[in-house]
Every structure is written in C-alpha cells, then in structure tokens.
Amino acid sequence: MYNGPNVYQAVAVQTSSPTKLVVMLYEGAIRFLRESVQAIESKDLDRKRQSVDRAVAIVQHLAGTLDMEQGGPVAADLYRLYGYMMSRILEGSAKLETAPIEEVIKLLGVLLSGWEELTKKDHQSGVTTPLLSRQTAGNGLELHV
C-alpha cells in the first residue's frame, strides 16, 4: 500500500546521519509551533492542541536523549533550556497567547542553525560528529552533547 509522502519521510529518516536527524527534529518542532500559533490566532483549538502536543513530544525527545555524562555542562544547560521551552509552550497553549510560543520558535531557530552547521561539516568531511555517536535501542537518537 502506497502512503505517499510518509514513505519518502520514512526513507529520509532511516538514511539520514545523526546530525541530520536532529535538524529534522528541530524543523518539525518549529513547524508544529508555527501551526499552533496560526491555530491560536484562528481560534482552532483542536488544531492548536494537536500541534502543541507534537511540538512538546519532540522537545521532550530531545531532552530525554541528552547524554548527561558525556555532555557535561553543555548537556545540562540544554536540558534546562528544553525544560524552559516546554513550560513556555504549555503556558502559551493554556493562555491562548502566541508570544511564549514565538519565543520558543526563536530559541529553536538559534539551535537549529548550529545543528545545520554541524550537518554541513559532517557532510563535507564525511565524518559523523562525535556528539551523536549511536542510536538508542528504541531506534531513538541519543545526543552526546
């Protein structure tokens, strides 16, 4: 059975480098947060809930896959930042305010640009960034930051 774009997306995920997968996660979170802003503005609460749920799930995944032992203070700082992002997303969602969500979009954009640079360097050198050395048993990505 042909599932259209989902097939292409599955192949892209399965064949991407670890750094590219992180880029895809950031892009997805930003996309879902933009959708939630639009849904709040148009008062589409069901769409807002779905978009917020997806964005929060991505940020939780990013936080949950940090390697605190290897990443040291950088991983701890990222963990706190992800927690802050989740609280701002949920605050914006609960109060139907776009400003907290737009703040998170900006924060994710800054982090995304850094991961995009790593992806370019990995692609040019053909070497995987040591920050992302393996996938977890559940096929999730483990971040070594």
PDB file of C-alpha atoms in Angstrom:
ATOM      1  CA  MET A   1       0.000   0.000   0.000  1.00  0.00           C
ATOM      2  CA  TYR A   2       1.376   3.380  -1.033  1.00  0.00           C
ATOM      3  CA  ASN A   3       1.305   6.044   1.681  1.00  0.00           C
ATOM      4  CA  GLY A   4       2.636   8.937  -0.391  1.00  0.00           C
ATOM      5  CA  PRO A   5       4.910  11.384   1.412  1.00  0.00           C
ATOM      6  CA  ASN A   6       5.067   9.181   4.528  1.00  0.00           C
ATOM      7  CA  VAL A   7       7.105   6.606   2.585  1.00  0.00           C
ATOM      8  CA  TYR A   8       9.584   9.256   1.498  1.00  0.00           C
ATOM      9  CA  GLN A   9       9.771  10.654   5.020  1.00  0.00           C
ATOM     10  CA  ALA A  10      10.443   7.196   6.478  1.00  0.00           C
ATOM     11  CA  VAL A  11      13.256   6.600   3.974  1.00  0.00           C
ATOM     12  CA  ALA A  12      14.732  10.036   4.724  1.00  0.00           C
ATOM     13  CA  VAL A  13      14.773   9.292   8.457  1.00  0.00           C
ATOM     14  CA  GLN A  14      16.269   5.829   8.003  1.00  0.00           C
ATOM     15  CA  THR A  15      19.051   7.043   5.711  1.00  0.00           C
ATOM     16  CA  SER A  16      19.981  10.323   7.413  1.00  0.00           C
ATOM     17  CA  SER A  17      23.036  10.976   9.532  1.00  0.00           C
ATOM     18  CA  PRO A  18      22.520  11.504  13.270  1.00  0.00           C
ATOM     19  CA  THR A  19      23.118  15.252  12.936  1.00  0.00           C
ATOM     20  CA  LYS A  20      20.617  15.467  10.083  1.00  0.00           C
ATOM     21  CA  LEU A  21      18.059  13.661  12.257  1.00  0.00           C
ATOM     22  CA  VAL A  22      18.485  16.325  14.945  1.00  0.00           C
ATOM     23  CA  VAL A  23      17.992  19.010  12.281  1.00  0.00           C
ATOM     24  CA  MET A  24      14.804  17.240  11.182  1.00  0.00           C
ATOM     25  CA  LEU A  25      13.550  17.178  14.790  1.00  0.00           C
ATOM     26  CA  TYR A  26      14.173  20.902  15.214  1.00  0.00           C
ATOM     27  CA  GLU A  27      12.485  21.639  11.894  1.00  0.00           C
ATOM     28  CA  GLY A  28       9.492  19.556  12.916  1.00  0.00           C
ATOM     29  CA  ALA A  29       9.167  21.283  16.295  1.00  0.00           C
ATOM     30  CA  ILE A  30       9.350  24.702  14.649  1.00  0.00           C
ATOM     31  CA  ARG A  31       6.771  23.692  12.025  1.00  0.00           C
ATOM     32  CA  PHE A  32       4.343  22.413  14.676  1.00  0.00           C
ATOM     33  CA  LEU A  33       4.830  25.528  16.806  1.00  0.00           C
ATOM     34  CA  ARG A  34       4.099  27.764  13.820  1.00  0.00           C
ATOM     35  CA  GLU A  35       0.953  25.733  13.206  1.00  0.00           C
ATOM     36  CA  SER A  36      -0.060  26.212  16.841  1.00  0.00           C
ATOM     37  CA  VAL A  37       0.419  29.989  16.566  1.00  0.00           C
ATOM     38  CA  GLN A  38      -1.814  30.038  13.479  1.00  0.00           C
ATOM     39  CA  ALA A  39      -4.372  27.845  15.251  1.00  0.00           C
ATOM     40  CA  ILE A  40      -4.433  30.157  18.286  1.00  0.00           C
ATOM     41  CA  GLU A  41      -4.901  33.170  16.018  1.00  0.00           C
ATOM     42  CA  SER A  42      -7.749  31.468  14.160  1.00  0.00           C
ATOM     43  CA  LYS A  43      -9.201  30.040  17.408  1.00  0.00           C
ATOM     44  CA  ASP A  44      -8.927  26.467  16.108  1.00  0.00           C
ATOM     45  CA  LEU A  45      -8.415  24.788  19.480  1.00  0.00           C
ATOM     46  CA  ASP A  46      -8.315  21.219  18.189  1.00  0.00           C
ATOM     47  CA  ARG A  47      -5.554  22.046  15.698  1.00  0.00           C
ATOM     48  CA  LYS A  48      -3.725  24.014  18.406  1.00  0.00           C
ATOM     49  CA  ARG A  49      -3.834  21.023  20.760  1.00  0.00           C
ATOM     50  CA  GLN A  50      -2.532  18.639  18.107  1.00  0.00           C
ATOM     51  CA  SER A  51       0.296  20.983  17.073  1.00  0.00           C
ATOM     52  CA  VAL A  52       1.319  21.725  20.650  1.00  0.00           C
ATOM     53  CA  ASP A  53       1.267  18.015  21.538  1.00  0.00           C
ATOM     54  CA  ARG A  54       3.563  17.216  18.619  1.00  0.00           C
ATOM     55  CA  ALA A  55       5.983  20.050  19.366  1.00  0.00           C
ATOM     56  CA  VAL A  56       6.168  19.150  23.058  1.00  0.00           C
ATOM     57  CA  ALA A  57       6.782  15.489  22.172  1.00  0.00           C
ATOM     58  CA  ILE A  58       9.739  16.495  20.009  1.00  0.00           C
ATOM     59  CA  VAL A  59      11.238  18.770  22.676  1.00  0.00           C
ATOM     60  CA  GLN A  60      10.747  16.024  25.284  1.00  0.00           C
ATOM     61  CA  HIS A  61      12.521  13.577  22.974  1.00  0.00           C
ATOM     62  CA  LEU A  62      15.420  15.995  22.511  1.00  0.00           C
ATOM     63  CA  ALA A  63      15.686  16.453  26.288  1.00  0.00           C
ATOM     64  CA  GLY A  64      15.328  12.751  27.019  1.00  0.00           C
ATOM     65  CA  THR A  65      18.096  11.699  24.666  1.00  0.00           C
ATOM     66  CA  LEU A  66      20.799  14.007  26.000  1.00  0.00           C
ATOM     67  CA  ASP A  67      23.846  12.154  27.340  1.00  0.00           C
ATOM     68  CA  MET A  68      24.430  13.980  30.617  1.00  0.00           C
ATOM     69  CA  GLU A  69      27.554  12.002  31.443  1.00  0.00           C
ATOM     70  CA  GLN A  70      29.403  12.686  28.202  1.00  0.00           C
ATOM     71  CA  GLY A  71      27.872  16.087  27.560  1.00  0.00           C
ATOM     72  CA  GLY A  72      28.638  17.569  30.954  1.00  0.00           C
ATOM     73  CA  PRO A  73      27.620  21.189  31.483  1.00  0.00           C
ATOM     74  CA  VAL A  74      26.526  21.700  27.875  1.00  0.00           C
ATOM     75  CA  ALA A  75      24.046  18.829  28.117  1.00  0.00           C
ATOM     76  CA  ALA A  76      22.816  20.112  31.478  1.00  0.00           C
ATOM     77  CA  ASP A  77      22.293  23.592  30.011  1.00  0.00           C
ATOM     78  CA  LEU A  78      20.424  22.157  27.032  1.00  0.00           C
ATOM     79  CA  TYR A  79      18.262  20.070  29.365  1.00  0.00           C
ATOM     80  CA  ARG A  80      17.305  23.180  31.343  1.00  0.00           C
ATOM     81  CA  LEU A  81      16.662  25.095  28.107  1.00  0.00           C
ATOM     82  CA  TYR A  82      14.391  22.326  26.799  1.00  0.00           C
ATOM     83  CA  GLY A  83      12.500  22.395  30.121  1.00  0.00           C
ATOM     84  CA  TYR A  84      12.078  26.145  29.806  1.00  0.00           C
ATOM     85  CA  MET A  85      10.854  25.717  26.227  1.00  0.00           C
ATOM     86  CA  MET A  86       8.269  23.157  27.282  1.00  0.00           C
ATOM     87  CA  SER A  87       6.975  25.411  30.039  1.00  0.00           C
ATOM     88  CA  ARG A  88       6.675  28.357  27.631  1.00  0.00           C
ATOM     89  CA  ILE A  89       4.886  26.231  25.022  1.00  0.00           C
ATOM     90  CA  LEU A  90       2.419  24.975  27.617  1.00  0.00           C
ATOM     91  CA  GLU A  91       1.914  28.471  29.026  1.00  0.00           C
ATOM     92  CA  GLY A  92       1.137  29.859  25.577  1.00  0.00           C
ATOM     93  CA  SER A  93      -1.180  26.965  24.873  1.00  0.00           C
ATOM     94  CA  ALA A  94      -3.073  27.283  28.168  1.00  0.00           C
ATOM     95  CA  LYS A  95      -3.449  31.061  27.957  1.00  0.00           C
ATOM     96  CA  LEU A  96      -4.023  31.057  24.167  1.00  0.00           C
ATOM     97  CA  GLU A  97      -1.129  33.503  23.801  1.00  0.00           C
ATOM     98  CA  THR A  98       1.249  33.356  20.865  1.00  0.00           C
ATOM     99  CA  ALA A  99       4.180  35.291  22.389  1.00  0.00           C
ATOM    100  CA  PRO A 100       5.544  32.422  24.528  1.00  0.00           C
ATOM    101  CA  ILE A 101       5.335  30.037  21.575  1.00  0.00           C
ATOM    102  CA  GLU A 102       7.006  32.542  19.262  1.00  0.00           C
ATOM    103  CA  GLU A 103       9.811  32.876  21.824  1.00  0.00           C
ATOM    104  CA  VAL A 104      10.392  29.116  21.658  1.00  0.00           C
ATOM    105  CA  ILE A 105      10.366  29.236  17.846  1.00  0.00           C
ATOM    106  CA  LYS A 106      13.201  31.787  18.020  1.00  0.00           C
ATOM    107  CA  LEU A 107      15.180  29.701  20.530  1.00  0.00           C
ATOM    108  CA  LEU A 108      14.790  26.573  18.425  1.00  0.00           C
ATOM    109  CA  GLY A 109      15.829  28.551  15.348  1.00  0.00           C
ATOM    110  CA  VAL A 110      19.119  29.523  17.001  1.00  0.00           C
ATOM    111  CA  LEU A 111      19.814  25.918  17.987  1.00  0.00           C
ATOM    112  CA  LEU A 112      18.753  24.709  14.541  1.00  0.00           C
ATOM    113  CA  SER A 113      21.299  26.935  12.827  1.00  0.00           C
ATOM    114  CA  GLY A 114      24.069  25.390  14.935  1.00  0.00           C
ATOM    115  CA  TRP A 115      22.978  21.851  14.067  1.00  0.00           C
ATOM    116  CA  GLU A 116      22.735  22.791  10.384  1.00  0.00           C
ATOM    117  CA  GLU A 117      26.355  23.924  10.514  1.00  0.00           C
ATOM    118  CA  LEU A 118      27.361  20.615  12.092  1.00  0.00           C
ATOM    119  CA  THR A 119      25.456  18.764   9.380  1.00  0.00           C
ATOM    120  CA  LYS A 120      27.309  20.705   6.670  1.00  0.00           C
ATOM    121  CA  LYS A 121      30.668  19.968   8.298  1.00  0.00           C
ATOM    122  CA  ASP A 122      29.799  16.276   8.663  1.00  0.00           C
ATOM    123  CA  HIS A 123      28.741  16.105   5.028  1.00  0.00           C
ATOM    124  CA  GLN A 124      31.887  17.855   3.816  1.00  0.00           C
ATOM    125  CA  SER A 125      34.235  15.763   5.923  1.00  0.00           C
ATOM    126  CA  GLY A 126      32.309  12.507   5.698  1.00  0.00           C
ATOM    127  CA  VAL A 127      32.772  12.033   9.447  1.00  0.00           C
ATOM    128  CA  THR A 128      29.937  11.787  11.954  1.00  0.00           C
ATOM    129  CA  THR A 129      30.031  14.307  14.770  1.00  0.00           C
ATOM    130  CA  PRO A 130      31.108  12.590  17.993  1.00  0.00           C
ATOM    131  CA  LEU A 131      28.259  14.362  19.804  1.00  0.00           C
ATOM    132  CA  LEU A 132      25.910  11.852  18.192  1.00  0.00           C
ATOM    133  CA  SER A 133      27.610   8.516  18.282  1.00  0.00           C
ATOM    134  CA  ARG A 134      24.809   5.996  18.379  1.00  0.00           C
ATOM    135  CA  GLN A 135      21.105   5.366  18.288  1.00  0.00           C
ATOM    136  CA  THR A 136      19.271   4.084  21.343  1.00  0.00           C
ATOM    137  CA  ALA A 137      17.751   0.621  21.487  1.00  0.00           C
ATOM    138  CA  GLY A 138      14.321   2.014  20.628  1.00  0.00           C
ATOM    139  CA  ASN A 139      15.701   3.468  17.382  1.00  0.00           C
ATOM    140  CA  GLY A 140      15.722   6.871  19.031  1.00  0.00           C
ATOM    141  CA  LEU A 141      18.635   9.216  18.738  1.00  0.00           C
ATOM    142  CA  GLU A 142      20.930   9.642  21.717  1.00  0.00           C
ATOM    143  CA  LEU A 143      22.538  13.061  21.844  1.00  0.00           C
ATOM    144  CA  HIS A 144      26.068  13.256  23.183  1.00  0.00           C
ATOM    145  CA  VAL A 145      26.378  16.911  23.986  1.00  0.00           C
TER     146      VAL A 145
END
